[in-house]
Each structure stands twice: as structure tokens, then as C-alpha cells.
């Protein structure tokens, strides 16, 4: 269900409530851990939906640092690619968590640009098991994506794929401060 759609330049930004594994975009972003070998939450859902070839490819990547991102195929997913990124664990906000979370979105957008992807969907990285405050994370996510749009000219659509109405509302409030309503 679409909660809000905005346009910034030629890019459409959608905020929806959905299971990210169902989206037919070029890439879905996974909120992974540094091993890249799967876990719970959206990580578990993506690996279940993609099938065992995903973790097999992830094994060849030998992990990923917090704030960084790696791209793989999507296998049985509708999405052609999965961009795995590792968000920070919230420990009170004085250990650089904000910058590390912003880096996840920036690095994912850089990979979209490098691979000339046209559409990408993000979950609310770090706001589940990693306990990052959802309102603070939504603002960081929207700001980082908006800042990166010029650097990823192939991207025509960005989806913030929230898993609850409250999460979608926070992203909608953040996005309303950027961009203009879609005509
Ligand atoms: N589709 C979209 N969003 C989802 C889905 C889904 N199928 N499942 C969960 N979410 C949402 C959660 O509600 C939360 O808002 O994704 C957001 C991120 O939550 P987590 O998946 O718990 O990820 P995170 O907080 O970044 O913690 C990462 O959890 O699963 C492990 O291996 C992972 O160790 C890593 C840690």
C-alpha cells in the first residue's frame, strides 16, 4: 500500500508498507550483518525468498563492514539484485551510529549508480533488531537518499519499503520535507 509518493527531479520516491521480498524492482536492499550469511528480520525473509544460492554467493564475499554494502544476484526473488548493507547497532547515539547508517544508504545508492540500476527498494535499516530509533533513522535515510540522487542518474525510482504504518508515517514526514508532490 502506497503511503506517499514524491518527485525530486526525474526521480519518483515512494513510501509503501509491504514485504520487500515481493517487490519487482531492480534491487532490494537487505539489512544484513557483517557475516552476510543471513539472520532474522528482513535478512531472514530475503534469504528464504531468494533460496540457497543467495547465501552461497554471499559466502564468496567474505563479509561486509558496518556502513558498507555489497551486491549479489536476487535468484528466486522478483528483484534481479540484492544489495546487502550492514547497519549500526544503536548504542545511544555517541558512537557514530548516525554516520554509519547514512553510509549504508549512500553506499547502496553508489552501487545502484555503478550497476546502472533504475529502481531500488530499501527497508528501514537498523530499526529492528539493531534498535536504532525509528524517527531518527527515517530522517537519516531520506536525507542520505535525496543527497545521493544526483550521483545515481540511472535511478528513476526509490521505494522506502516499510513494514508497518508507523514506520511509513515517519518516512512520509521526513520525505514531505524534501521534494514536491507528484503531479
Ligand atoms: N520487508 C520489509 N521490511 C521488513 C521485513 C520485510 N519482509 N521484515 C522486517 N522488516 C523491517 C523491520 O520491521 C525493521 O523496520 O526491516 C527493518 C529492519 O529490521 P531488521 O530486519 O531487524 O534489521 P536490523 O534492525 O537492521 O538488524 C539487522 O538483524 O536479521 C538480523 O542478520 C540481521 O544481524 C542483522 C540484524
mmCIF file of C-alpha atoms and ligand atoms in Angstrom:
data_model
loop_
_atom_site.group_PDB
_atom_site.id
_atom_site.type_symbol
_atom_site.label_atom_id
_atom_site.label_comp_id
_atom_site.label_asym_id
_atom_site.label_seq_id
_atom_site.Cartn_x
_atom_site.Cartn_y
_atom_site.Cartn_z
ATOM 1 C CA UNK A 1 0.000 0.000 0.000
ATOM 2 C CA UNK A 2 1.460 3.352 -1.070
ATOM 3 C CA UNK A 3 1.524 5.918 1.721
ATOM 4 C CA UNK A 4 3.209 8.800 -0.102
ATOM 5 C CA UNK A 5 4.778 9.492 -3.478
ATOM 6 C CA UNK A 6 7.063 12.470 -4.152
ATOM 7 C CA UNK A 7 9.103 13.528 -7.152
ATOM 8 C CA UNK A 8 12.556 15.023 -6.953
ATOM 9 C CA UNK A 9 13.736 15.987 -10.412
ATOM 10 C CA UNK A 10 13.142 12.921 -12.587
ATOM 11 C CA UNK A 11 13.074 10.515 -9.651
ATOM 12 C CA UNK A 12 9.923 9.121 -8.077
ATOM 13 C CA UNK A 13 10.191 8.314 -4.380
ATOM 14 C CA UNK A 14 7.531 6.027 -2.938
ATOM 15 C CA UNK A 15 6.799 5.167 0.657
ATOM 16 C CA UNK A 16 4.922 1.894 0.937
ATOM 17 C CA UNK A 17 4.012 -0.721 3.525
ATOM 18 C CA UNK A 18 4.930 -4.141 2.119
ATOM 19 C CA UNK A 19 7.104 -7.218 2.365
ATOM 20 C CA UNK A 20 10.244 -6.171 0.464
ATOM 21 C CA UNK A 21 10.723 -9.709 -0.890
ATOM 22 C CA UNK A 22 7.606 -9.241 -3.045
ATOM 23 C CA UNK A 23 8.851 -6.164 -4.928
ATOM 24 C CA UNK A 24 9.743 -6.365 -8.605
ATOM 25 C CA UNK A 25 12.413 -3.635 -8.538
ATOM 26 C CA UNK A 26 15.968 -3.896 -9.933
ATOM 27 C CA UNK A 27 17.385 -4.279 -6.417
ATOM 28 C CA UNK A 28 16.083 -4.761 -2.909
ATOM 29 C CA UNK A 29 18.344 -3.740 -0.038
ATOM 30 C CA UNK A 30 18.978 -6.200 2.769
ATOM 31 C CA UNK A 31 19.627 -5.144 6.364
ATOM 32 C CA UNK A 32 22.326 -7.745 6.880
ATOM 33 C CA UNK A 33 25.030 -8.445 9.459
ATOM 34 C CA UNK A 34 28.772 -8.366 8.914
ATOM 35 C CA UNK A 35 28.920 -12.084 8.077
ATOM 36 C CA UNK A 36 26.429 -11.688 5.189
ATOM 37 C CA UNK A 37 25.365 -15.265 5.965
ATOM 38 C CA UNK A 38 21.758 -14.492 6.888
ATOM 39 C CA UNK A 39 19.884 -13.850 10.108
ATOM 40 C CA UNK A 40 16.404 -12.892 11.264
ATOM 41 C CA UNK A 41 14.194 -9.966 10.306
ATOM 42 C CA UNK A 42 14.349 -8.761 6.725
ATOM 43 C CA UNK A 43 17.659 -10.630 6.278
ATOM 44 C CA UNK A 44 15.952 -13.917 7.044
ATOM 45 C CA UNK A 45 12.982 -13.095 4.810
ATOM 46 C CA UNK A 46 15.212 -12.207 1.855
ATOM 47 C CA UNK A 47 17.340 -15.343 2.180
ATOM 48 C CA UNK A 48 14.255 -17.525 2.497
ATOM 49 C CA UNK A 49 12.683 -15.986 -0.601
ATOM 50 C CA UNK A 50 15.888 -15.951 -2.665
ATOM 51 C CA UNK A 51 16.801 -19.550 -1.928
ATOM 52 C CA UNK A 52 20.130 -21.195 -1.024
ATOM 53 C CA UNK A 53 22.077 -19.774 -3.956
ATOM 54 C CA UNK A 54 21.996 -16.368 -2.259
ATOM 55 C CA UNK A 55 23.966 -17.428 0.799
ATOM 56 C CA UNK A 56 26.294 -19.399 -1.468
ATOM 57 C CA UNK A 57 27.146 -16.193 -3.360
ATOM 58 C CA UNK A 58 27.353 -14.236 -0.095
ATOM 59 C CA UNK A 59 29.980 -16.702 1.162
ATOM 60 C CA UNK A 60 32.258 -15.634 -1.695
ATOM 61 C CA UNK A 61 32.118 -12.014 -0.497
ATOM 62 C CA UNK A 62 33.803 -12.763 2.852
ATOM 63 C CA UNK A 63 31.645 -10.385 4.880
ATOM 64 C CA UNK A 64 30.888 -6.678 4.879
ATOM 65 C CA UNK A 65 31.810 -3.884 7.284
ATOM 66 C CA UNK A 66 29.175 -1.851 9.082
ATOM 67 C CA UNK A 67 28.196 1.073 6.864
ATOM 68 C CA UNK A 68 29.335 -0.671 3.701
ATOM 69 C CA UNK A 69 27.334 -2.562 1.044
ATOM 70 C CA UNK A 70 27.751 -5.477 -1.373
ATOM 71 C CA UNK A 71 25.635 -6.536 -4.364
ATOM 72 C CA UNK A 72 24.576 -10.036 -5.375
ATOM 73 C CA UNK A 73 22.049 -11.601 -7.708
ATOM 74 C CA UNK A 74 18.461 -11.986 -6.495
ATOM 75 C CA UNK A 75 17.997 -15.620 -7.569
ATOM 76 C CA UNK A 76 14.387 -16.665 -6.817
ATOM 77 C CA UNK A 77 13.386 -13.114 -5.827
ATOM 78 C CA UNK A 78 11.496 -10.910 -8.283
ATOM 79 C CA UNK A 79 14.296 -8.373 -7.820
ATOM 80 C CA UNK A 80 17.288 -9.040 -10.059
ATOM 81 C CA UNK A 81 19.749 -7.979 -7.353
ATOM 82 C CA UNK A 82 20.110 -7.798 -3.582
ATOM 83 C CA UNK A 83 22.237 -5.033 -2.114
ATOM 84 C CA UNK A 84 23.390 -6.207 1.306
ATOM 85 C CA UNK A 85 24.297 -3.466 3.748
ATOM 86 C CA UNK A 86 25.162 -3.619 7.424
ATOM 87 C CA UNK A 87 23.589 -1.003 9.643
ATOM 88 C CA UNK A 88 24.911 0.089 13.040
ATOM 89 C CA UNK A 89 23.654 -1.340 16.293
ATOM 90 C CA UNK A 90 22.164 1.537 18.320
ATOM 91 C CA UNK A 91 24.233 2.087 21.483
ATOM 92 C CA UNK A 92 22.942 5.505 22.499
ATOM 93 C CA UNK A 93 23.998 7.683 19.575
ATOM 94 C CA UNK A 94 27.509 8.638 20.636
ATOM 95 C CA UNK A 95 29.443 6.016 18.645
ATOM 96 C CA UNK A 96 28.904 7.408 15.166
ATOM 97 C CA UNK A 97 25.696 5.468 14.565
ATOM 98 C CA UNK A 98 24.103 8.292 12.543
ATOM 99 C CA UNK A 99 27.026 8.482 10.112
ATOM 100 C CA UNK A 100 27.227 4.705 9.757
ATOM 101 C CA UNK A 101 23.508 4.473 8.977
ATOM 102 C CA UNK A 102 23.756 7.278 6.410
ATOM 103 C CA UNK A 103 26.711 5.432 4.897
ATOM 104 C CA UNK A 104 24.563 2.327 4.346
ATOM 105 C CA UNK A 105 22.145 4.331 2.178
ATOM 106 C CA UNK A 106 24.939 6.170 0.379
ATOM 107 C CA UNK A 107 26.901 3.021 -0.435
ATOM 108 C CA UNK A 108 23.750 1.262 -1.651
ATOM 109 C CA UNK A 109 22.960 4.191 -3.949
ATOM 110 C CA UNK A 110 26.561 4.186 -5.202
ATOM 111 C CA UNK A 111 26.144 0.515 -6.163
ATOM 112 C CA UNK A 112 22.863 1.371 -7.937
ATOM 113 C CA UNK A 113 24.709 4.005 -9.948
ATOM 114 C CA UNK A 114 27.676 1.747 -10.683
ATOM 115 C CA UNK A 115 25.384 -1.049 -11.909
ATOM 116 C CA UNK A 116 23.063 1.357 -13.762
ATOM 117 C CA UNK A 117 20.031 0.144 -11.826
ATOM 118 C CA UNK A 118 16.776 2.015 -12.415
ATOM 119 C CA UNK A 119 14.810 1.126 -9.277
ATOM 120 C CA UNK A 120 15.696 0.197 -5.703
ATOM 121 C CA UNK A 121 13.761 -0.579 -2.524
ATOM 122 C CA UNK A 122 15.086 -0.022 0.995
ATOM 123 C CA UNK A 123 13.853 -1.433 4.288
ATOM 124 C CA UNK A 124 14.177 0.731 7.398
ATOM 125 C CA UNK A 125 17.746 -0.354 8.066
ATOM 126 C CA UNK A 126 18.819 -0.874 11.714
ATOM 127 C CA UNK A 127 15.362 -0.083 13.170
ATOM 128 C CA UNK A 128 14.545 -3.687 14.114
ATOM 129 C CA UNK A 129 16.966 -5.993 15.888
ATOM 130 C CA UNK A 130 19.613 -3.227 15.896
ATOM 131 C CA UNK A 131 17.281 -0.934 17.843
ATOM 132 C CA UNK A 132 18.021 2.343 16.028
ATOM 133 C CA UNK A 133 15.314 4.926 16.900
ATOM 134 C CA UNK A 134 12.836 4.769 14.014
ATOM 135 C CA UNK A 135 12.192 8.524 13.740
ATOM 136 C CA UNK A 136 15.886 9.393 13.710
ATOM 137 C CA UNK A 137 16.575 6.611 11.195
ATOM 138 C CA UNK A 138 13.815 7.763 8.823
ATOM 139 C CA UNK A 139 15.238 11.290 8.660
ATOM 140 C CA UNK A 140 18.771 9.962 8.071
ATOM 141 C CA UNK A 141 17.523 7.575 5.363
ATOM 142 C CA UNK A 142 15.552 10.182 3.415
ATOM 143 C CA UNK A 143 18.285 12.808 3.662
ATOM 144 C CA UNK A 144 21.015 10.402 2.525
ATOM 145 C CA UNK A 145 18.963 9.165 -0.431
ATOM 146 C CA UNK A 146 17.997 12.673 -1.559
ATOM 147 C CA UNK A 147 21.647 13.762 -1.354
ATOM 148 C CA UNK A 148 22.759 10.763 -3.433
ATOM 149 C CA UNK A 149 20.225 11.063 -6.269
ATOM 150 C CA UNK A 150 22.447 13.235 -8.488
ATOM 151 C CA UNK A 151 25.225 10.635 -8.144
ATOM 152 C CA UNK A 152 22.993 7.797 -9.379
ATOM 153 C CA UNK A 153 21.403 9.204 -12.559
ATOM 154 C CA UNK A 154 20.193 5.758 -13.723
ATOM 155 C CA UNK A 155 17.834 5.531 -10.730
ATOM 156 C CA UNK A 156 14.319 6.654 -11.618
ATOM 157 C CA UNK A 157 12.513 5.158 -8.631
ATOM 158 C CA UNK A 158 13.363 4.734 -4.955
ATOM 159 C CA UNK A 159 10.994 2.813 -2.687
ATOM 160 C CA UNK A 160 11.071 3.078 1.082
ATOM 161 C CA UNK A 161 9.543 -0.318 1.839
ATOM 162 C CA UNK A 162 8.300 -0.032 5.407
ATOM 163 C CA UNK A 163 6.951 -2.955 7.374
ATOM 164 C CA UNK A 164 4.430 -1.025 9.459
ATOM 165 C CA UNK A 165 2.189 2.021 9.222
ATOM 166 C CA UNK A 166 4.113 3.877 11.968
ATOM 167 C CA UNK A 167 7.378 3.316 10.094
ATOM 168 C CA UNK A 168 5.785 4.537 6.852
ATOM 169 C CA UNK A 169 4.412 7.631 8.609
ATOM 170 C CA UNK A 170 7.872 8.544 9.894
ATOM 171 C CA UNK A 171 9.341 8.193 6.411
ATOM 172 C CA UNK A 172 6.457 10.186 4.897
ATOM 173 C CA UNK A 173 7.046 13.014 7.390
ATOM 174 C CA UNK A 174 10.742 13.020 6.549
ATOM 175 C CA UNK A 175 10.109 12.883 2.797
ATOM 176 C CA UNK A 176 7.492 15.649 2.961
ATOM 177 C CA UNK A 177 10.352 17.933 3.937
ATOM 178 C CA UNK A 178 12.033 17.107 0.595
ATOM 179 C CA UNK A 179 10.769 17.206 -2.965
ATOM 180 C CA UNK A 180 7.397 18.111 -4.373
ATOM 181 C CA UNK A 181 4.130 16.188 -4.617
ATOM 182 C CA UNK A 182 3.914 14.072 -7.722
ATOM 183 C CA UNK A 183 1.872 15.745 -10.453
HETATM 184 N N1 LIG B 1 10.064 -6.444 4.359
HETATM 185 C C1 LIG B 1 10.335 -5.155 4.690
HETATM 186 N N2 LIG B 1 10.792 -4.774 5.894
HETATM 187 C C2 LIG B 1 10.962 -5.749 6.827
HETATM 188 C C3 LIG B 1 10.701 -7.118 6.562
HETATM 189 C C4 LIG B 1 10.232 -7.447 5.266
HETATM 190 N N3 LIG B 1 9.957 -8.709 4.918
HETATM 191 N N4 LIG B 1 10.981 -7.831 7.706
HETATM 192 C C5 LIG B 1 11.380 -6.937 8.631
HETATM 193 N N5 LIG B 1 11.356 -5.688 8.119
HETATM 194 C C6 LIG B 1 11.711 -4.415 8.763
HETATM 195 C C7 LIG B 1 11.655 -4.350 10.264
HETATM 196 O O1 LIG B 1 10.334 -4.157 10.720
HETATM 197 C C8 LIG B 1 12.538 -3.132 10.511
HETATM 198 O O2 LIG B 1 11.776 -1.941 10.344
HETATM 199 O O3 LIG B 1 13.065 -4.156 8.452
HETATM 200 C C9 LIG B 1 13.574 -3.204 9.390
HETATM 201 C C10 LIG B 1 14.944 -3.680 9.840
HETATM 202 O O4 LIG B 1 14.773 -4.655 10.861
HETATM 203 P P1 LIG B 1 15.714 -5.964 10.947
HETATM 204 O O5 LIG B 1 15.392 -6.872 9.844
HETATM 205 O O6 LIG B 1 15.604 -6.478 12.353
HETATM 206 O O7 LIG B 1 17.177 -5.410 10.669
HETATM 207 P P2 LIG B 1 18.151 -4.542 11.589
HETATM 208 O O8 LIG B 1 17.450 -3.813 12.666
HETATM 209 O O9 LIG B 1 18.980 -3.770 10.609
HETATM 210 O O10 LIG B 1 19.060 -5.662 12.289
HETATM 211 C C11 LIG B 1 19.952 -6.385 11.476
HETATM 212 O O11 LIG B 1 19.102 -8.474 12.218
HETATM 213 O O12 LIG B 1 18.220 -10.105 10.910
HETATM 214 C C12 LIG B 1 19.350 -9.708 11.555
HETATM 215 O O13 LIG B 1 21.138 -10.593 10.225
HETATM 216 C C13 LIG B 1 20.473 -9.401 10.601
HETATM 217 O O14 LIG B 1 22.075 -9.234 12.367
HETATM 218 C C14 LIG B 1 21.305 -8.480 11.444
HETATM 219 C C15 LIG B 1 20.276 -7.669 12.191
#
